[in-house]
PDB file of C-alpha atoms in Angstrom:
ATOM      1  CA  UNK Q   1     -40.302 117.597-138.249  1.00 46.00           C
ATOM      2  CA  UNK Q   2     -42.446 119.082-135.483  1.00 49.00           C
ATOM      3  CA  UNK Q   3     -43.759 117.045-132.559  1.00 52.00           C
ATOM      4  CA  UNK Q   4     -47.579 117.063-132.691  1.00 56.00           C
ATOM      5  CA  UNK Q   5     -48.126 114.927-129.625  1.00 56.00           C
ATOM      6  CA  UNK Q   6     -48.495 117.984-127.378  1.00 55.00           C
ATOM      7  CA  UNK Q   7     -47.168 118.459-123.832  1.00 54.00           C
ATOM      8  CA  UNK Q   8     -46.703 115.410-121.652  1.00 54.00           C
ATOM      9  CA  UNK Q   9     -48.081 114.979-118.150  1.00 49.00           C
ATOM     10  CA  UNK Q  10     -44.515 114.800-116.799  1.00 53.00           C
ATOM     11  CA  UNK Q  11     -43.906 118.332-118.059  1.00 51.00           C
ATOM     12  CA  UNK Q  12     -46.853 119.656-116.014  1.00 52.00           C
ATOM     13  CA  UNK Q  13     -45.594 117.895-112.883  1.00 54.00           C
ATOM     14  CA  UNK Q  14     -42.078 119.237-113.425  1.00 57.00           C
ATOM     15  CA  UNK Q  15     -43.424 122.782-113.812  1.00 55.00           C
ATOM     16  CA  UNK Q  16     -45.409 122.479-110.568  1.00 81.00           C
ATOM     17  CA  UNK Q  17     -42.343 121.482-108.513  1.00 89.00           C
ATOM     18  CA  UNK Q  18     -39.958 123.984-106.963  1.00 92.00           C
ATOM     19  CA  UNK Q  19     -36.249 123.221-107.028  1.00 93.00           C
ATOM     20  CA  UNK Q  20     -33.619 124.717-104.716  1.00 93.00           C
ATOM     21  CA  UNK Q  21     -29.898 124.108-105.236  1.00 95.00           C
ATOM     22  CA  UNK Q  22     -28.491 124.164-101.706  1.00 94.00           C
ATOM     23  CA  UNK Q  23     -24.816 123.505-102.427  1.00 94.00           C
ATOM     24  CA  UNK Q  24     -22.451 122.763-105.298  1.00 95.00           C
ATOM     25  CA  UNK Q  25     -19.026 121.389-104.438  1.00 94.00           C
ATOM     26  CA  UNK Q  26     -15.991 120.405-106.497  1.00 94.00           C
ATOM     27  CA  UNK Q  27     -14.305 117.159-105.539  1.00 91.00           C
ATOM     28  CA  UNK Q  28     -11.082 115.603-106.806  1.00 92.00           C
ATOM     29  CA  UNK Q  29      -9.985 112.015-107.251  1.00 90.00           C
ATOM     30  CA  UNK Q  30      -6.251 111.325-107.452  1.00 91.00           C
ATOM     31  CA  UNK Q  31      -5.386 108.855-110.186  1.00 87.00           C
ATOM     32  CA  UNK Q  32      -2.319 107.894-112.116  1.00 85.00           C
ATOM     33  CA  UNK Q  33      -1.406 110.875-114.242  1.00 83.00           C
ATOM     34  CA  UNK Q  34      -3.078 113.526-112.119  1.00 89.00           C
ATOM     35  CA  UNK Q  35      -6.294 114.515-110.412  1.00 91.00           C
ATOM     36  CA  UNK Q  36      -9.744 114.048-111.904  1.00 91.00           C
ATOM     37  CA  UNK Q  37     -12.267 116.707-110.920  1.00 92.00           C
ATOM     38  CA  UNK Q  38     -16.008 116.241-110.614  1.00 95.00           C
ATOM     39  CA  UNK Q  39     -18.906 118.146-109.049  1.00 96.00           C
ATOM     40  CA  UNK Q  40     -21.526 117.296-106.455  1.00 96.00           C
ATOM     41  CA  UNK Q  41     -24.904 119.002-106.045  1.00 96.00           C
ATOM     42  CA  UNK Q  42     -27.360 119.014-103.159  1.00 96.00           C
ATOM     43  CA  UNK Q  43     -30.916 119.784-104.334  1.00 96.00           C
ATOM     44  CA  UNK Q  44     -34.246 120.114-102.518  1.00 96.00           C
ATOM     45  CA  UNK Q  45     -37.487 119.615-104.491  1.00 96.00           C
ATOM     46  CA  UNK Q  46     -41.028 120.260-103.285  1.00 94.00           C
ATOM     47  CA  UNK Q  47     -44.508 121.091-104.526  1.00 92.00           C
ATOM     48  CA  UNK Q  48     -45.164 123.784-101.853  1.00 90.00           C
ATOM     49  CA  UNK Q  49     -48.257 121.773-100.899  1.00 89.00           C
ATOM     50  CA  UNK Q  50     -46.931 119.400 -98.240  1.00 90.00           C
ATOM     51  CA  UNK Q  51     -44.444 117.191-100.135  1.00 93.00           C
ATOM     52  CA  UNK Q  52     -40.647 117.566-100.147  1.00 95.00           C
ATOM     53  CA  UNK Q  53     -37.590 115.484-101.022  1.00 95.00           C
ATOM     54  CA  UNK Q  54     -33.809 115.860-101.068  1.00 95.00           C
ATOM     55  CA  UNK Q  55     -31.269 114.484-103.555  1.00 96.00           C
ATOM     56  CA  UNK Q  56     -27.476 114.373-103.868  1.00 96.00           C
ATOM     57  CA  UNK Q  57     -25.901 113.934-107.311  1.00 95.00           C
ATOM     58  CA  UNK Q  58     -22.359 113.677-108.631  1.00 95.00           C
ATOM     59  CA  UNK Q  59     -21.099 114.126-112.201  1.00 95.00           C
ATOM     60  CA  UNK Q  60     -18.242 115.586-114.233  1.00 94.00           C
ATOM     61  CA  UNK Q  61     -20.305 118.674-115.076  1.00 94.00           C
ATOM     62  CA  UNK Q  62     -22.347 120.942-112.823  1.00 94.00           C
ATOM     63  CA  UNK Q  63     -25.513 120.727-114.928  1.00 95.00           C
ATOM     64  CA  UNK Q  64     -25.450 116.919-114.924  1.00 96.00           C
ATOM     65  CA  UNK Q  65     -24.858 116.813-111.165  1.00 95.00           C
ATOM     66  CA  UNK Q  66     -27.867 119.081-110.570  1.00 95.00           C
ATOM     67  CA  UNK Q  67     -30.014 116.996-112.912  1.00 95.00           C
ATOM     68  CA  UNK Q  68     -29.074 113.784-111.093  1.00 95.00           C
ATOM     69  CA  UNK Q  69     -29.766 115.332-107.698  1.00 95.00           C
ATOM     70  CA  UNK Q  70     -33.137 116.609-108.906  1.00 95.00           C
ATOM     71  CA  UNK Q  71     -34.186 113.147-110.077  1.00 95.00           C
ATOM     72  CA  UNK Q  72     -33.122 111.588-106.777  1.00 95.00           C
ATOM     73  CA  UNK Q  73     -35.044 114.282-104.865  1.00 95.00           C
ATOM     74  CA  UNK Q  74     -38.219 113.599-106.858  1.00 95.00           C
ATOM     75  CA  UNK Q  75     -38.021 109.902-105.970  1.00 94.00           C
ATOM     76  CA  UNK Q  76     -37.497 110.844-102.318  1.00 91.00           C
ATOM     77  CA  UNK Q  77     -40.541 113.147-102.038  1.00 94.00           C
ATOM     78  CA  UNK Q  78     -42.747 112.316 -99.033  1.00 92.00           C
ATOM     79  CA  UNK Q  79     -45.777 114.083 -97.469  1.00 92.00           C
ATOM     80  CA  UNK Q  80     -45.299 116.492 -94.569  1.00 92.00           C
ATOM     81  CA  UNK Q  81     -48.136 116.987 -92.021  1.00 91.00           C
ATOM     82  CA  UNK Q  82     -49.135 120.649 -91.701  1.00 89.00           C
ATOM     83  CA  UNK Q  83     -51.715 122.895 -90.049  1.00 87.00           C
ATOM     84  CA  UNK Q  84     -52.419 125.575 -92.614  1.00 85.00           C
ATOM     85  CA  UNK Q  85     -48.942 126.871 -93.504  1.00 89.00           C
ATOM     86  CA  UNK Q  86     -47.103 125.897 -90.312  1.00 89.00           C
ATOM     87  CA  UNK Q  87     -46.045 122.650 -88.660  1.00 91.00           C
ATOM     88  CA  UNK Q  88     -48.286 121.001 -86.054  1.00 89.00           C
ATOM     89  CA  UNK Q  89     -45.823 120.905 -83.140  1.00 90.00           C
ATOM     90  CA  UNK Q  90     -42.202 121.276 -82.103  1.00 93.00           C
ATOM     91  CA  UNK Q  91     -39.799 118.642 -83.399  1.00 94.00           C
ATOM     92  CA  UNK Q  92     -36.050 117.994 -83.538  1.00 95.00           C
ATOM     93  CA  UNK Q  93     -34.670 116.319 -86.657  1.00 95.00           C
ATOM     94  CA  UNK Q  94     -31.397 114.386 -86.451  1.00 95.00           C
ATOM     95  CA  UNK Q  95     -28.932 113.143 -89.022  1.00 94.00           C
ATOM     96  CA  UNK Q  96     -25.373 112.328 -88.081  1.00 92.00           C
ATOM     97  CA  UNK Q  97     -23.996 115.203 -85.996  1.00 94.00           C
ATOM     98  CA  UNK Q  98     -26.711 117.611 -87.177  1.00 94.00           C
ATOM     99  CA  UNK Q  99     -29.764 118.518 -85.112  1.00 95.00           C
ATOM    100  CA  UNK Q 100     -32.428 120.921 -86.359  1.00 95.00           C
ATOM    101  CA  UNK Q 101     -35.040 122.321 -83.990  1.00 95.00           C
ATOM    102  CA  UNK Q 102     -38.301 123.429 -85.652  1.00 95.00           C
ATOM    103  CA  UNK Q 103     -41.219 125.152 -83.940  1.00 93.00           C
ATOM    104  CA  UNK Q 104     -44.625 126.285 -85.253  1.00 91.00           C
ATOM    105  CA  UNK Q 105     -45.125 130.043 -85.540  1.00 90.00           C
ATOM    106  CA  UNK Q 106     -48.032 132.482 -85.612  1.00 87.00           C
ATOM    107  CA  UNK Q 107     -49.438 133.640 -88.968  1.00 87.00           C
ATOM    108  CA  UNK Q 108     -47.259 136.294 -90.584  1.00 89.00           C
ATOM    109  CA  UNK Q 109     -44.049 135.226 -88.836  1.00 90.00           C
ATOM    110  CA  UNK Q 110     -42.446 133.811 -91.952  1.00 92.00           C
ATOM    111  CA  UNK Q 111     -39.638 131.262 -92.121  1.00 93.00           C
ATOM    112  CA  UNK Q 112     -36.874 132.105 -89.628  1.00 92.00           C
ATOM    113  CA  UNK Q 113     -33.985 129.674 -90.068  1.00 89.00           C
ATOM    114  CA  UNK Q 114     -30.301 129.877 -89.277  1.00 78.00           C
ATOM    115  CA  UNK Q 115     -29.122 128.675 -92.689  1.00 85.00           C
ATOM    116  CA  UNK Q 116     -30.462 128.729 -96.263  1.00 89.00           C
ATOM    117  CA  UNK Q 117     -30.379 124.926 -96.252  1.00 91.00           C
ATOM    118  CA  UNK Q 118     -33.147 124.731 -93.626  1.00 94.00           C
ATOM    119  CA  UNK Q 119     -35.260 127.479 -95.177  1.00 93.00           C
ATOM    120  CA  UNK Q 120     -35.029 125.729 -98.565  1.00 93.00           C
ATOM    121  CA  UNK Q 121     -36.553 122.560 -97.106  1.00 94.00           C
ATOM    122  CA  UNK Q 122     -39.342 124.423 -95.294  1.00 94.00           C
ATOM    123  CA  UNK Q 123     -40.279 126.666 -98.225  1.00 92.00           C
ATOM    124  CA  UNK Q 124     -40.270 123.829-100.764  1.00 94.00           C
ATOM    125  CA  UNK Q 125     -42.636 121.913 -98.489  1.00 93.00           C
ATOM    126  CA  UNK Q 126     -45.018 124.900 -98.448  1.00 92.00           C
ATOM    127  CA  UNK Q 127     -44.345 125.930 -94.830  1.00 93.00           C
ATOM    128  CA  UNK Q 128     -44.603 129.719 -94.553  1.00 92.00           C
ATOM    129  CA  UNK Q 129     -44.568 130.256 -90.759  1.00 92.00           C
ATOM    130  CA  UNK Q 130     -41.885 128.385 -88.816  1.00 93.00           C
ATOM    131  CA  UNK Q 131     -38.931 129.037 -86.509  1.00 94.00           C
ATOM    132  CA  UNK Q 132     -35.893 126.773 -86.925  1.00 95.00           C
ATOM    133  CA  UNK Q 133     -32.437 126.600 -85.400  1.00 94.00           C
ATOM    134  CA  UNK Q 134     -29.425 124.388 -86.083  1.00 94.00           C
ATOM    135  CA  UNK Q 135     -28.127 122.879 -82.830  1.00 93.00           C
ATOM    136  CA  UNK Q 136     -25.283 120.689 -84.127  1.00 90.00           C
ATOM    137  CA  UNK Q 137     -22.990 120.737 -87.130  1.00 92.00           C
ATOM    138  CA  UNK Q 138     -23.738 123.153 -89.959  1.00 93.00           C
ATOM    139  CA  UNK Q 139     -22.728 120.742 -92.725  1.00 94.00           C
ATOM    140  CA  UNK Q 140     -25.382 121.399 -95.425  1.00 94.00           C
ATOM    141  CA  UNK Q 141     -25.836 117.714 -96.305  1.00 94.00           C
ATOM    142  CA  UNK Q 142     -26.487 116.634 -92.720  1.00 95.00           C
ATOM    143  CA  UNK Q 143     -28.583 119.719 -91.969  1.00 95.00           C
ATOM    144  CA  UNK Q 144     -30.907 119.184 -94.954  1.00 95.00           C
ATOM    145  CA  UNK Q 145     -31.396 115.508 -94.160  1.00 96.00           C
ATOM    146  CA  UNK Q 146     -31.990 116.329 -90.487  1.00 95.00           C
ATOM    147  CA  UNK Q 147     -34.664 118.893 -91.389  1.00 95.00           C
ATOM    148  CA  UNK Q 148     -36.427 116.423 -93.694  1.00 95.00           C
ATOM    149  CA  UNK Q 149     -36.219 113.678 -91.063  1.00 95.00           C
ATOM    150  CA  UNK Q 150     -37.814 115.969 -88.501  1.00 95.00           C
ATOM    151  CA  UNK Q 151     -40.653 116.966 -90.808  1.00 94.00           C
ATOM    152  CA  UNK Q 152     -41.437 113.337 -91.561  1.00 92.00           C
ATOM    153  CA  UNK Q 153     -41.718 112.525 -87.844  1.00 92.00           C
ATOM    154  CA  UNK Q 154     -44.568 114.981 -87.364  1.00 92.00           C
ATOM    155  CA  UNK Q 155     -47.883 113.455 -86.324  1.00 89.00           C
ATOM    156  CA  UNK Q 156     -51.463 114.382 -87.233  1.00 81.00           C
ATOM    157  CA  UNK Q 157     -53.820 115.129 -84.324  1.00 83.00           C
ATOM    158  CA  UNK Q 158     -56.534 112.867 -85.689  1.00 79.00           C
ATOM    159  CA  UNK Q 159     -54.052 109.977 -85.951  1.00 81.00           C
ATOM    160  CA  UNK Q 160     -52.910 110.422 -82.355  1.00 85.00           C
ATOM    161  CA  UNK Q 161     -56.513 110.712 -81.165  1.00 84.00           C
ATOM    162  CA  UNK Q 162     -57.406 107.493 -82.985  1.00 84.00           C
ATOM    163  CA  UNK Q 163     -54.450 105.640 -81.422  1.00 86.00           C
ATOM    164  CA  UNK Q 164     -55.379 106.808 -77.931  1.00 87.00           C
ATOM    165  CA  UNK Q 165     -59.085 106.269 -78.418  1.00 87.00           C
ATOM    166  CA  UNK Q 166     -59.893 109.907 -77.650  1.00 85.00           C
ATOM    167  CA  UNK Q 167     -61.178 112.979 -79.467  1.00 84.00           C
ATOM    168  CA  UNK Q 168     -58.922 115.599 -81.023  1.00 80.00           C
ATOM    169  CA  UNK Q 169     -59.998 118.166 -78.407  1.00 82.00           C
ATOM    170  CA  UNK Q 170     -58.722 115.850 -75.666  1.00 82.00           C
ATOM    171  CA  UNK Q 171     -55.244 115.263 -77.127  1.00 80.00           C
ATOM    172  CA  UNK Q 172     -54.509 118.655 -78.737  1.00 81.00           C
ATOM    173  CA  UNK Q 173     -53.566 121.693 -76.602  1.00 81.00           C
ATOM    174  CA  UNK Q 174     -55.633 124.898 -76.870  1.00 80.00           C
ATOM    175  CA  UNK Q 175     -52.936 126.643 -78.915  1.00 80.00           C
ATOM    176  CA  UNK Q 176     -53.059 123.891 -81.525  1.00 81.00           C
ATOM    177  CA  UNK Q 177     -56.870 123.959 -81.658  1.00 80.00           C
ATOM    178  CA  UNK Q 178     -56.713 127.685 -82.250  1.00 79.00           C
ATOM    179  CA  UNK Q 179     -54.245 127.181 -85.110  1.00 79.00           C
ATOM    180  CA  UNK Q 180     -56.553 124.566 -86.604  1.00 79.00           C
ATOM    181  CA  UNK Q 181     -59.469 127.000 -86.529  1.00 78.00           C
ATOM    182  CA  UNK Q 182     -57.305 129.731 -88.102  1.00 76.00           C
ATOM    183  CA  UNK Q 183     -56.209 127.321 -90.840  1.00 77.00           C
ATOM    184  CA  UNK Q 184     -59.808 126.307 -91.564  1.00 77.00           C
ATOM    185  CA  UNK Q 185     -60.803 129.983 -91.872  1.00 73.00           C
ATOM    186  CA  UNK Q 186     -57.778 130.890 -93.998  1.00 68.00           C
ATOM    187  CA  UNK Q 187     -58.800 132.457 -97.367  1.00 63.00           C
ATOM    188  CA  UNK Q 188     -58.465 129.982-100.206  1.00 54.00           C
ATOM    189  CA  UNK Q 189     -58.334 126.959 -97.895  1.00 49.00           C
ATOM    190  CA  UNK Q 190     -61.956 125.863 -98.209  1.00 39.00           C
ATOM    191  CA  UNK Q 191     -62.369 122.273 -96.970  1.00 42.00           C
ATOM    192  CA  UNK Q 192     -64.458 119.755 -98.905  1.00 38.00           C
ATOM    193  CA  UNK Q 193     -68.178 119.644 -98.109  1.00 37.00           C
ATOM    194  CA  UNK Q 194     -68.040 116.047 -96.904  1.00 40.00           C
ATOM    195  CA  UNK Q 195     -65.271 116.803 -94.386  1.00 37.00           C
ATOM    196  CA  UNK Q 196     -67.283 119.578 -92.631  1.00 38.00           C
ATOM    197  CA  UNK Q 197     -70.878 118.425 -92.210  1.00 41.00           C
ATOM    198  CA  UNK Q 198     -73.480 120.770 -90.760  1.00 39.00           C
ATOM    199  CA  UNK Q 199     -73.461 121.105 -87.000  1.00 40.00           C
ATOM    200  CA  UNK Q 200     -69.759 120.279 -86.544  1.00 43.00           C
ATOM    201  CA  UNK Q 201     -67.027 122.640 -85.404  1.00 42.00           C
ATOM    202  CA  UNK Q 202     -64.419 122.229 -88.161  1.00 44.00           C
ATOM    203  CA  UNK Q 203     -61.870 120.525 -85.903  1.00 44.00           C
ATOM    204  CA  UNK Q 204     -58.952 118.643 -87.532  1.00 40.00           C
ATOM    205  CA  UNK Q 205     -60.895 115.423 -87.946  1.00 40.00           C
ATOM    206  CA  UNK Q 206     -63.377 117.269 -90.201  1.00 41.00           C
ATOM    207  CA  UNK Q 207     -60.965 119.654 -91.921  1.00 38.00           C
ATOM    208  CA  UNK Q 208     -58.864 118.318 -94.756  1.00 39.00           C
ATOM    209  CA  UNK Q 209     -56.122 120.935 -94.375  1.00 42.00           C
ATOM    210  CA  UNK Q 210     -55.701 120.438 -90.617  1.00 42.00           C
ATOM    211  CA  UNK Q 211     -52.684 118.239 -90.053  1.00 44.00           C
ATOM    212  CA  UNK Q 212     -50.945 117.707 -86.682  1.00 48.00           C
ATOM    213  CA  UNK Q 213     -48.787 115.118 -85.016  1.00 48.00           C
ATOM    214  CA  UNK Q 214     -47.041 115.006 -81.618  1.00 55.00           C
ATOM    215  CA  UNK Q 215     -43.844 113.088 -81.020  1.00 52.00           C
ATOM    216  CA  UNK Q 216     -43.734 109.344 -80.410  1.00 52.00           C
ATOM    217  CA  UNK Q 217     -42.685 109.981 -76.795  1.00 46.00           C
ATOM    218  CA  UNK Q 218     -46.016 111.629 -75.995  1.00 43.00           C
ATOM    219  CA  UNK Q 219     -47.887 108.563 -77.234  1.00 42.00           C
ATOM    220  CA  UNK Q 220     -45.646 106.308 -75.153  1.00 43.00           C
ATOM    221  CA  UNK Q 221     -46.301 108.338 -71.992  1.00 44.00           C
ATOM    222  CA  UNK Q 222     -50.068 107.914 -72.480  1.00 42.00           C
TER     223      UNK Q 222
END
């Protein structure tokens, strides 16, 4: 009997997400009578539009481990602040002994990362221009979680300006303002009409795609 209900909304969401299997590992558990083998999978899931999550699954078969990790990653998806297709500012993500340094890059630079684990996180989030380097351990699990932690600590320029009671032009450096203007003029990134009223300059507070955030330490110094 054929299903006449048609495609579900979950199927459309699943098709829109990008999945990257970072690592598959075989683990063994010693029990009475021998060793029992199982598999672990580390998966990164993102929509390439500013949301990314990471999941770690374990099962007796590789396919089941990947499926579990994918479901955990979907639950873990969080937004990532961006300016166009790069990150707003430099940030260092930490997790355990892993440290991942990420810097914004000029248009056309691409994703330059020391390991596929970092590039998987950046590309799934939709970041196309970024320079990253692993400063601590290269364990894929810690590195992936460190990269995600760093991305989630990014700050939007309009949020920082609102906290300080200043305008975006006063808190953002000239390089960042130039990136914001380039992102607003990027083909295909047309901001909504209500976010860019006539007579305004298209700075991040008026442009929907302009997303920036400095570190917490800069706010504390102010």
